[in-house]
Tab-separated table of C-alpha atoms in Angstrom:
chain	number	residue	atom	x	y	z
O	1	MET	CA	-82.497	56.053	-107.926
O	2	LEU	CA	-78.759	56.410	-108.419
O	3	VAL	CA	-78.045	54.054	-105.527
O	4	ALA	CA	-80.509	51.518	-106.918
O	5	ALA	CA	-78.750	51.774	-110.300
O	6	LEU	CA	-75.385	51.105	-108.637
O	7	ILE	CA	-76.780	47.990	-106.977
O	8	SER	CA	-78.183	46.749	-110.287
O	9	ALA	CA	-74.908	47.417	-112.127
O	10	ALA	CA	-72.895	45.620	-109.454
O	11	ARG	CA	-75.208	42.608	-109.639
O	12	GLN	CA	-74.963	42.408	-113.430
O	13	SER	CA	-71.177	42.778	-113.342
O	14	GLY	CA	-70.610	40.328	-110.514
O	15	VAL	CA	-69.005	43.017	-108.350
O	16	ASP	CA	-69.124	42.650	-104.572
O	17	LEU	CA	-70.783	45.787	-103.219
O	18	GLU	CA	-70.971	47.156	-99.710
O	19	LEU	CA	-73.336	50.057	-99.141
O	20	ILE	CA	-72.440	52.460	-96.329
O	21	VAL	CA	-75.672	54.310	-95.655
O	22	ALA	CA	-77.312	56.875	-93.383
O	23	ASP	CA	-81.040	56.460	-93.984
O	24	LEU	CA	-83.087	58.818	-91.808
O	25	THR	CA	-86.345	57.372	-93.115
O	26	GLY	CA	-85.411	53.840	-92.073
O	27	THR	CA	-87.172	52.426	-95.138
O	28	PHE	CA	-84.181	51.342	-97.267
O	29	GLN	CA	-86.107	52.255	-100.406
O	30	PHE	CA	-82.922	51.850	-102.439
O	31	LEU	CA	-83.332	48.068	-102.080
O	32	ASP	CA	-85.776	46.448	-104.487
O	33	GLU	CA	-86.929	42.853	-104.101
O	34	ALA	CA	-83.711	41.515	-105.635
O	35	GLY	CA	-81.641	43.834	-103.428
O	36	VAL	CA	-83.368	42.574	-100.301
O	37	SER	CA	-82.756	38.999	-101.435
O	38	ASP	CA	-79.061	39.711	-102.033
O	39	LEU	CA	-78.758	41.187	-98.541
O	40	THR	CA	-80.601	38.431	-96.701
O	41	HIS	CA	-78.686	35.696	-98.559
O	42	GLY	CA	-75.284	37.273	-97.915
O	43	HIS	CA	-74.575	38.301	-101.513
O	44	SER	CA	-74.238	41.992	-100.581
O	45	ARG	CA	-73.489	44.039	-97.467
O	46	VAL	CA	-75.109	47.096	-95.944
O	47	THR	CA	-73.452	49.000	-93.102
O	48	SER	CA	-75.471	51.686	-91.336
O	49	ILE	CA	-73.590	54.724	-90.049
O	50	ALA	CA	-76.632	56.812	-89.066
O	51	GLY	CA	-80.398	56.817	-89.239
O	52	SER	CA	-82.646	53.807	-88.874
O	53	VAL	CA	-82.920	50.260	-90.173
O	54	PRO	CA	-86.100	48.348	-91.092
O	55	ARG	CA	-86.900	45.919	-88.306
O	56	THR	CA	-87.133	42.972	-90.730
O	57	LEU	CA	-83.689	43.670	-92.190
O	58	SER	CA	-81.923	44.515	-88.927
O	59	PRO	CA	-80.360	41.035	-88.493
O	60	TYR	CA	-78.637	41.407	-91.873
O	61	VAL	CA	-77.389	44.997	-91.552
O	62	ASP	CA	-74.032	45.761	-89.999
O	63	HIS	CA	-73.381	49.040	-88.186
O	64	LEU	CA	-70.514	51.224	-87.059
O	65	PRO	CA	-70.576	51.594	-83.242
O	66	ASN	CA	-69.309	55.170	-83.282
O	67	SER	CA	-70.802	58.600	-82.742
O	68	LEU	CA	-71.451	60.820	-85.767
O	69	TRP	CA	-68.336	62.920	-85.184
O	70	ASP	CA	-66.143	59.862	-84.754
O	71	THR	CA	-67.563	58.273	-87.919
O	72	ASP	CA	-66.980	61.485	-89.873
O	73	ARG	CA	-63.396	61.524	-88.642
O	74	LEU	CA	-62.915	57.936	-89.867
O	75	ILE	CA	-64.246	58.932	-93.290
O	76	ALA	CA	-62.069	62.030	-93.491
O	77	GLY	CA	-58.968	60.113	-92.441
O	78	GLY	CA	-59.547	57.268	-94.878
O	79	GLU	CA	-59.876	54.661	-92.125
O	80	LEU	CA	-63.441	54.051	-93.286
O	81	SER	CA	-62.579	53.441	-96.910
O	82	ILE	CA	-65.055	54.567	-99.554
O	83	ASP	CA	-64.642	53.879	-103.287
O	84	ILE	CA	-67.724	55.696	-104.565
O	85	VAL	CA	-69.700	58.504	-102.966
O	86	VAL	CA	-73.174	59.278	-104.275
O	87	ALA	CA	-74.982	62.500	-103.425
O	88	ARG	CA	-78.148	64.278	-104.446
O	89	VAL	CA	-77.283	67.934	-105.108
O	90	VAL	CA	-79.169	71.070	-106.081
O	91	GLN	CA	-78.159	73.052	-109.154
O	92	GLY	CA	-77.157	76.615	-108.351
O	93	PRO	CA	-77.324	79.857	-110.317
O	94	ARG	CA	-73.813	79.073	-111.562
O	95	PRO	CA	-73.460	75.944	-113.712
O	96	ASP	CA	-70.192	74.971	-112.019
O	97	ARG	CA	-71.544	74.981	-108.460
O	98	VAL	CA	-74.129	72.891	-106.637
O	99	SER	CA	-75.502	72.706	-103.097
O	100	LEU	CA	-75.964	69.703	-100.834
O	101	GLY	CA	-79.534	70.888	-100.328
O	102	HIS	CA	-80.985	70.522	-96.850
O	103	MET	CA	-78.564	67.886	-95.530
O	104	ILE	CA	-74.754	68.060	-95.404
O	105	GLY	CA	-73.875	65.344	-92.886
O	106	TYR	CA	-70.939	63.145	-93.877
O	107	THR	CA	-70.951	64.156	-97.524
O	108	SER	CA	-68.347	66.919	-97.255
O	109	SER	CA	-65.802	64.571	-95.699
O	110	ALA	CA	-66.610	61.848	-98.226
O	111	LEU	CA	-66.142	64.280	-101.119
O	112	ALA	CA	-62.817	65.395	-99.663
O	113	SER	CA	-61.554	61.811	-99.979
O	114	SER	CA	-60.216	60.189	-103.142
O	115	ALA	CA	-63.507	58.401	-103.810
O	116	VAL	CA	-65.122	58.602	-107.227
O	117	ALA	CA	-68.228	60.799	-106.988
O	118	GLY	CA	-71.594	60.672	-108.695
O	119	PHE	CA	-74.147	63.486	-108.392
O	120	GLU	CA	-77.883	63.238	-108.893
O	121	VAL	CA	-78.656	66.857	-109.788
O	122	VAL	CA	-82.081	68.334	-109.093
O	123	PRO	CA	-83.164	71.847	-110.209
O	124	GLU	CA	-82.665	74.959	-108.102
O	125	SER	CA	-86.417	75.127	-107.590
O	126	ALA	CA	-86.059	72.126	-105.265
O	127	GLY	CA	-84.620	74.521	-102.676
O	128	ALA	CA	-81.250	74.555	-100.975
O	129	LEU	CA	-80.294	75.518	-97.441
O	130	ALA	CA	-76.628	74.534	-97.750
O	131	PRO	CA	-74.358	76.916	-99.677
O	132	PHE	CA	-73.640	76.437	-103.389
O	133	ASP	CA	-70.007	75.581	-102.703
O	134	VAL	CA	-69.548	72.135	-104.260
O	135	ALA	CA	-67.840	72.100	-107.661
O	136	THR	CA	-69.692	70.078	-110.288
O	137	ASP	CA	-66.382	68.845	-111.695
O	138	ARG	CA	-65.834	66.930	-108.451
O	139	ALA	CA	-68.224	64.328	-109.860
O	140	SER	CA	-67.262	61.848	-112.536
O	141	VAL	CA	-70.932	61.288	-113.336
O	142	LEU	CA	-73.786	63.820	-113.338
O	143	VAL	CA	-77.351	62.553	-113.610
O	144	SER	CA	-80.257	64.981	-113.985
O	145	ALA	CA	-83.309	64.207	-111.873
O	146	SER	CA	-86.569	65.834	-110.894
O	147	ALA	CA	-86.950	67.121	-107.353
O	148	PRO	CA	-88.170	64.238	-105.158
O	149	GLU	CA	-90.923	64.427	-102.625
O	150	ARG	CA	-89.459	64.866	-99.152
O	151	ALA	CA	-89.841	61.518	-97.411
O	152	VAL	CA	-90.213	62.802	-93.844
O	153	PRO	CA	-93.878	62.992	-92.794
O	154	LYS	CA	-95.498	66.024	-91.279
O	155	ARG	CA	-95.380	66.417	-87.543
O	156	SER	CA	-97.738	64.198	-85.583
O	157	SER	CA	-99.864	65.517	-82.741
O	158	ILE	CA	-98.339	65.714	-79.257
O	159	THR	CA	-99.769	63.425	-76.593
O	160	ASP	CA	-100.531	64.591	-73.059
O	161	GLU	CA	-97.656	62.422	-71.828
O	162	GLN	CA	-95.182	64.021	-74.238
O	163	ALA	CA	-96.431	67.493	-73.352
O	164	GLN	CA	-95.852	66.847	-69.650
O	165	ILE	CA	-92.320	65.599	-70.313
O	166	ALA	CA	-91.676	68.669	-72.457
O	167	ARG	CA	-92.791	71.038	-69.696
O	168	HIS	CA	-90.393	69.386	-67.245
O	169	VAL	CA	-87.526	69.684	-69.738
O	170	ALA	CA	-88.295	73.336	-70.489
O	171	SER	CA	-88.149	74.140	-66.779
O	172	LEU	CA	-84.463	73.160	-66.826
O	173	VAL	CA	-83.411	75.299	-69.801
O	174	PRO	CA	-82.464	78.879	-68.877
O	175	ASP	CA	-82.970	81.956	-71.036
O	176	GLY	CA	-79.995	82.593	-73.310
O	177	ALA	CA	-79.080	78.910	-73.540
O	178	THR	CA	-77.763	77.272	-76.698
O	179	VAL	CA	-79.811	74.135	-77.300
O	180	GLN	CA	-79.338	70.913	-79.192
O	181	ILE	CA	-82.560	69.060	-79.864
O	182	GLY	CA	-82.410	65.444	-80.967
O	183	LEU	CA	-84.813	63.645	-83.250
O	184	GLY	CA	-87.956	61.897	-82.105
O	185	ALA	CA	-91.402	62.692	-80.782
O	186	VAL	CA	-90.324	63.683	-77.272
O	187	PRO	CA	-87.521	66.127	-78.190
O	188	THR	CA	-89.792	67.635	-80.828
O	189	ALA	CA	-92.510	68.139	-78.206
O	190	VAL	CA	-90.028	70.182	-76.165
O	191	ILE	CA	-90.037	72.812	-78.906
O	192	ASP	CA	-93.558	73.962	-78.034
O	193	ALA	CA	-92.694	74.036	-74.327
O	194	LEU	CA	-89.791	76.417	-75.001
O	195	GLN	CA	-92.188	79.134	-76.133
O	196	GLY	CA	-91.882	81.931	-73.601
O	197	LYS	CA	-88.112	81.553	-73.261
O	198	SER	CA	-85.898	84.328	-74.561
O	199	ASP	CA	-82.685	84.597	-76.593
O	200	LEU	CA	-82.194	80.891	-77.160
O	201	GLY	CA	-79.661	79.764	-79.736
O	202	VAL	CA	-79.224	76.517	-81.653
O	203	HIS	CA	-76.188	74.358	-82.249
O	204	SER	CA	-77.481	70.963	-83.232
O	205	GLY	CA	-77.188	68.025	-85.597
O	206	ILE	CA	-80.287	67.489	-87.713
O	207	ILE	CA	-82.981	69.862	-86.566
O	208	PRO	CA	-86.711	69.115	-86.757
O	209	GLY	CA	-88.884	71.390	-88.885
O	210	PRO	CA	-91.082	72.572	-85.965
O	211	LEU	CA	-88.061	74.446	-84.610
O	212	HIS	CA	-88.944	77.018	-87.247
O	213	SER	CA	-91.850	78.106	-85.032
O	214	LEU	CA	-89.396	79.218	-82.318
O	215	MET	CA	-87.462	81.252	-84.867
O	216	LYS	CA	-90.626	82.890	-86.162
O	217	SER	CA	-91.851	83.735	-82.654
O	218	GLY	CA	-88.567	85.417	-81.694
O	219	VAL	CA	-87.586	82.870	-79.043
O	220	LEU	CA	-84.542	81.880	-81.102
O	221	THR	CA	-82.225	84.823	-81.575
O	222	GLY	CA	-78.829	83.312	-80.853
O	223	SER	CA	-77.847	86.692	-79.423
O	224	ARG	CA	-76.215	85.178	-76.344
O	225	LYS	CA	-74.322	82.316	-77.953
O	226	SER	CA	-70.647	82.086	-77.070
O	227	LYS	CA	-69.723	81.431	-80.697
O	228	GLU	CA	-71.455	82.067	-84.040
O	229	ARG	CA	-73.692	84.618	-82.367
O	230	GLY	CA	-76.912	85.222	-84.230
O	231	LEU	CA	-76.604	81.990	-86.234
O	232	HIS	CA	-78.465	78.732	-85.690
O	233	VAL	CA	-76.092	75.941	-86.671
O	234	ALA	CA	-77.025	72.433	-87.818
O	235	THR	CA	-75.893	69.832	-90.328
O	236	GLY	CA	-79.359	69.191	-91.757
O	237	VAL	CA	-83.064	69.953	-91.565
O	238	LEU	CA	-86.130	67.717	-91.599
O	239	SER	CA	-89.020	69.428	-93.335
O	240	GLN	CA	-92.013	68.129	-91.318
O	241	GLY	CA	-94.287	70.532	-93.140
O	242	VAL	CA	-91.827	73.460	-93.287
O	243	ARG	CA	-90.593	74.441	-96.748
O	244	ASP	CA	-86.912	75.229	-97.295
O	245	THR	CA	-87.837	78.740	-98.402
O	246	GLU	CA	-89.374	79.482	-94.986
O	247	TRP	CA	-85.991	79.397	-93.206
O	248	ASP	CA	-84.096	82.681	-93.105
O	249	ASP	CA	-80.391	83.475	-93.306
O	250	SER	CA	-79.866	82.905	-89.581
O	251	LEU	CA	-79.890	79.150	-90.258
O	252	HIS	CA	-76.380	77.958	-91.112
O	253	LEU	CA	-75.790	74.390	-92.309
O	254	ALA	CA	-72.322	72.948	-91.755
O	255	PRO	CA	-70.691	69.505	-92.058
O	256	ILE	CA	-70.569	67.085	-89.124
O	257	SER	CA	-66.854	67.822	-88.787
O	258	GLU	CA	-67.951	71.261	-87.506
O	259	THR	CA	-71.363	70.714	-85.912
O	260	HIS	CA	-70.283	67.713	-83.832
O	261	SER	CA	-66.656	68.652	-83.229
O	262	PRO	CA	-65.737	68.319	-79.517
O	263	ALA	CA	-63.458	71.356	-79.825
O	264	LYS	CA	-66.214	73.537	-81.287
O	265	LEU	CA	-68.848	72.288	-78.858
O	266	LEU	CA	-66.597	73.104	-75.929
O	267	GLU	CA	-66.565	76.728	-77.114
O	268	GLN	CA	-70.293	76.989	-76.383
O	269	GLN	CA	-71.155	77.974	-72.839
O	270	CYS	CA	-74.619	77.178	-71.484
O	271	LEU	CA	-75.078	74.330	-73.975
O	272	TRP	CA	-78.147	72.204	-73.268
O	273	ALA	CA	-78.497	68.874	-75.076
O	274	ILE	CA	-81.991	67.369	-75.176
O	275	ASN	CA	-82.234	63.801	-76.442
O	276	SER	CA	-84.341	60.688	-76.070
O	277	ALA	CA	-83.862	56.930	-75.979
O	278	PHE	CA	-85.622	53.595	-75.873
O	279	GLU	CA	-84.566	52.952	-72.286
O	280	ILE	CA	-82.171	53.891	-69.499
O	281	ASP	CA	-80.955	51.707	-66.650
O	282	LEU	CA	-80.550	52.556	-62.982
O	283	THR	CA	-76.854	53.352	-63.446
O	284	GLY	CA	-77.714	55.932	-66.115
O	285	GLN	CA	-76.619	53.883	-69.134
O	286	VAL	CA	-78.611	54.887	-72.217
O	287	ASN	CA	-79.966	52.612	-74.932
O	288	ALA	CA	-81.044	54.654	-77.948
O	289	GLU	CA	-80.640	51.856	-80.510
O	290	TYR	CA	-82.519	48.710	-79.494
O	291	ALA	CA	-86.303	48.423	-79.408
O	292	GLY	CA	-86.793	45.215	-77.489
O	293	GLU	CA	-84.290	42.717	-78.877
O	294	VAL	CA	-83.844	44.369	-82.281
O	295	ARG	CA	-81.435	47.150	-83.200
O	296	ILE	CA	-83.395	49.588	-85.348
O	297	ALA	CA	-81.634	52.947	-84.897
O	298	SER	CA	-78.257	54.597	-84.725
O	299	GLY	CA	-77.128	56.434	-81.648
O	300	GLY	CA	-76.348	59.345	-83.951
O	301	GLY	CA	-74.783	62.390	-82.379
O	302	GLN	CA	-76.294	61.816	-78.951
O	303	THR	CA	-72.942	60.924	-77.391
O	304	ASP	CA	-71.238	63.948	-78.951
O	305	PHE	CA	-73.776	66.400	-77.575
O	306	LEU	CA	-74.534	64.841	-74.197
O	307	ARG	CA	-70.844	64.798	-73.339
O	308	ALA	CA	-70.279	68.381	-74.474
O	309	ALA	CA	-73.355	69.717	-72.664
O	310	HIS	CA	-72.404	67.836	-69.495
O	311	ILE	CA	-69.116	69.736	-69.234
O	312	SER	CA	-70.351	73.037	-70.680
O	313	GLU	CA	-70.252	75.916	-68.190
O	314	GLY	CA	-73.884	76.596	-67.307
O	315	GLY	CA	-75.071	73.743	-69.519
O	316	GLY	CA	-76.647	70.371	-68.961
O	317	SER	CA	-77.404	67.072	-70.682
O	318	VAL	CA	-81.009	65.902	-70.640
O	319	LEU	CA	-82.387	62.473	-71.510
O	320	ALA	CA	-86.179	62.661	-71.933
O	321	LEU	CA	-88.420	59.630	-72.450
O	322	PRO	CA	-91.832	58.265	-71.462
O	323	SER	CA	-91.788	55.993	-68.439
O	324	ARG	CA	-93.259	53.100	-70.435
O	325	THR	CA	-93.421	51.802	-73.991
O	326	HIS	CA	-96.735	51.664	-75.827
O	327	THR	CA	-96.974	47.992	-74.792
O	328	GLY	CA	-96.549	48.831	-71.108
O	329	ALA	CA	-92.916	47.809	-70.599
O	330	SER	CA	-90.847	50.048	-68.353
O	331	ARG	CA	-88.295	52.210	-70.145
O	332	ILE	CA	-86.376	52.514	-66.870
O	333	VAL	CA	-84.740	49.139	-66.324
O	334	ALA	CA	-82.516	47.695	-63.622
O	335	PHE	CA	-79.598	47.096	-65.988
O	336	THR	CA	-79.051	47.211	-69.747
O	337	ASP	CA	-79.144	43.745	-71.358
O	338	SER	CA	-75.677	42.440	-72.154
O	339	HIS	CA	-76.378	42.079	-75.892
O	340	LYS	CA	-77.352	45.752	-76.244
O	341	ARG	CA	-74.657	48.298	-76.955
O	342	VAL	CA	-74.742	51.229	-74.549
O	343	THR	CA	-75.269	54.371	-76.621
O	344	SER	CA	-74.342	56.937	-73.989
O	345	SER	CA	-72.574	56.533	-70.700
O	346	GLY	CA	-74.294	57.428	-67.467
O	347	ASN	CA	-71.275	59.624	-66.767
O	348	ASP	CA	-72.553	62.109	-69.346
O	349	VAL	CA	-76.238	62.302	-68.319
O	350	ASP	CA	-77.206	65.090	-65.915
O	351	PHE	CA	-81.006	64.870	-65.909
O	352	VAL	CA	-83.519	62.172	-66.839
O	353	VAL	CA	-87.053	63.357	-67.462
O	354	THR	CA	-90.292	61.374	-67.708
O	355	GLU	CA	-93.898	62.477	-67.382
O	356	PHE	CA	-93.515	61.865	-63.638
O	357	GLY	CA	-90.745	64.373	-63.055
O	358	ILE	CA	-87.023	65.091	-63.221
O	359	ALA	CA	-84.357	62.723	-61.929
O	360	VAL	CA	-81.139	64.557	-61.119
O	361	LEU	CA	-78.055	62.407	-61.794
O	362	ARG	CA	-75.416	65.123	-61.757
O	363	GLY	CA	-73.229	64.809	-58.670
O	364	LYS	CA	-75.272	61.952	-57.234
O	365	SER	CA	-73.950	58.704	-55.793
O	366	ALA	CA	-74.884	55.335	-57.280
O	367	ASP	CA	-77.617	54.790	-54.667
O	368	GLU	CA	-78.963	58.305	-55.133
O	369	ARG	CA	-79.135	57.769	-58.890
O	370	ARG	CA	-81.079	54.551	-58.446
O	371	LYS	CA	-83.537	56.265	-56.111
O	372	ASN	CA	-84.004	59.329	-58.314
O	373	LEU	CA	-84.528	57.257	-61.462
O	374	THR	CA	-86.954	54.942	-59.684
O	375	ASP	CA	-88.949	57.958	-58.492
O	376	VAL	CA	-89.654	59.040	-62.109
O	377	ALA	CA	-90.532	55.537	-63.325
O	378	HIS	CA	-94.168	54.542	-63.764
O	379	PRO	CA	-95.711	54.069	-60.278
O	380	ASP	CA	-96.520	50.425	-61.036
O	381	ASP	CA	-92.852	49.720	-61.846
O	382	ARG	CA	-91.227	51.389	-58.851
O	383	ARG	CA	-91.493	48.549	-56.354
O	384	ARG	CA	-89.855	46.110	-58.778
O	385	LEU	CA	-87.038	48.588	-59.495
O	386	ARG	CA	-86.445	49.190	-55.777
O	387	CYS	CA	-86.069	45.464	-55.281
O	388	ALA	CA	-83.781	44.963	-58.278
O	389	ASP	CA	-80.397	43.546	-57.355
């Protein structure tokens, strides 16, 4: 509501406004009909730095082609200039302190800048996983609001295809590993397949709610992590049917400057990064942003974690995806289209997993990569891929 009010005020005052947003829902609910019209007619700008973009608005939305850590660094250093930062916060037991709730992300770095701040304050009953460490006097404007309904839907059922992919991925992850699990149906399906493992830890970006089941079952202990032993570290949590009050003190939320820091990630041995994508080509280049011809998602922290896991002692980077889209197009392609930005380099991908098996890329030649990736493509697509120039 506060963002919508800013847009309205800017329109009435004739002020040019650029919104720099990270919308995990991908709905852009802060844009009303007039806001959409302003965007599509070039009267306002929206730049996405994380999350998703509505397919219909994608042609009008700019984006920052950087990983989450790199974007956070640009914000902290003032190279990505912000005049106003708006945050929803949770009131704490002390009137002079608030929490960033269940999502820290970029906000800490933005608040550390010279930007004017406005807080939409919801009551403590809304729940807070982040510490109550933000001073209320940091904001020039405080607006009281009721606790909103969490926009992320409950977890959908796992398909047989996703379950098979998840079992293959779980076979790679050793006991005692520290895992990063990306967002999406396939990485979330891996959570169930990790039941039966022991002493896993978490160092991730935004963690899906179903990960709570691994904590409750005792699979996640973090007892063998190289750093922050006993803590499960993330920058945010998606509810997906899990209430904030259900998480215990072993969950530690931190800003992106810590969770995605290359220096901190390199301190974790046996780091396994599990992510997904829309497609991967036969050289290992990953597209996690374009569905068909339209860019609808950010690459997020995938690059940060794949690279760190690839060079982690005892670790590995995993890219898991179905062999085909729901329309029957192959997700393993000969080469990424020239208009699509490569999200992650093939240099950083160790294993590619589909429902048909595991393609090992680590230490393989170009021809061996092509063969291994073709072998896990859908059977009806393999001949075409073998013949691709």
